[in-house]
């Protein structure tokens, strides 16, 4: 790895994978942005030195921090989601932003399929049923619903959405999708709105990226269109769904079930969901494999190296203000 350039200073913003944090400090002599009352003093002393910030989708770099880093040239993001970074402000300040696409598509798609199978077949719930001694005491677990041949709608046919669709094709599923715009050459049927798509499918899978442009894209009307026999799977961002409307729909029986890897206010999860057997809950583990996180770390460092050496990024994100597919 190239030696750190003295004309640049790297800043870690928020927690990162431990091995990545160690590399930033040992190889790039990076600062770590402090929390609490020490932050203002740190920024006053060092803010002008910083030319590149390394962060994650959990933390990001907002407009206030950008203003405290007047020489910031790039935000290098560990993860595909970058909705916590103010990309409009970055564009206005000519700050480049990168993420780590492609390398996590397979694992997130695998997670979506796992959630879809689990919520429709209720494997987690039936596991609890067995462990509680109810099989012996009460008899066979109630019948569930078939996955193969289901009609699945995907909201967000980007890299991850396409990987999900490819897997579902192996189950003989009929696949339709909604996207910001129709995907040229796609073999799947395009539907113009999330509500229209939801009304036509058995399962709605959310793979749209977060951000202001997709906040509550799946709202009460979409959930009502999906209906009491429909299932929802979300591996995107919690903000894409109106979480309160989702909780109410599940509690009222207006939705058959949900498989959720993401939530609005992580790590807080609505208490009502914890007691529902027709809901499968994961602690945002979509890309959480050793192999994928290693690849994400390598791509993060490749972006950092490229910027330090050339001022360019390997995987820059577009500054169009619209983050509707992952």
Short mmCIF file of C-alpha atoms in Angstrom, two decimals, residues 6 13 38 46 52 74 96 101 103 170 203 213 231-232 237 266 292 302 314 317:
data_model
loop_
_atom_site.label_atom_id
_atom_site.label_comp_id
_atom_site.label_asym_id
_atom_site.label_seq_id
_atom_site.Cartn_x
_atom_site.Cartn_y
_atom_site.Cartn_z
CA UNK A 6 1.93 14.50 3.59
CA UNK A 13 -15.84 9.58 10.90
CA UNK A 38 -14.03 17.31 22.33
CA UNK A 46 -7.44 20.20 12.69
CA UNK A 52 -10.56 13.03 2.83
CA UNK A 74 -13.68 13.30 -0.85
CA UNK A 96 -16.48 13.56 -4.38
CA UNK A 101 -21.16 -1.35 -4.83
CA UNK A 103 -19.09 -6.55 -3.77
CA UNK A 170 -34.61 -20.31 -9.90
CA UNK A 203 -44.45 -10.62 -1.95
CA UNK A 213 -35.87 10.71 -2.49
CA UNK A 231 -45.70 -10.36 2.47
CA UNK A 232 -43.09 -7.59 2.71
CA UNK A 237 -33.06 1.07 4.39
CA UNK A 266 -31.35 1.34 14.33
CA UNK A 292 -18.08 -9.61 1.75
CA UNK A 302 -8.79 1.28 -3.13
CA UNK A 314 -12.64 4.06 -8.16
CA UNK A 317 -21.49 7.86 -6.73
#
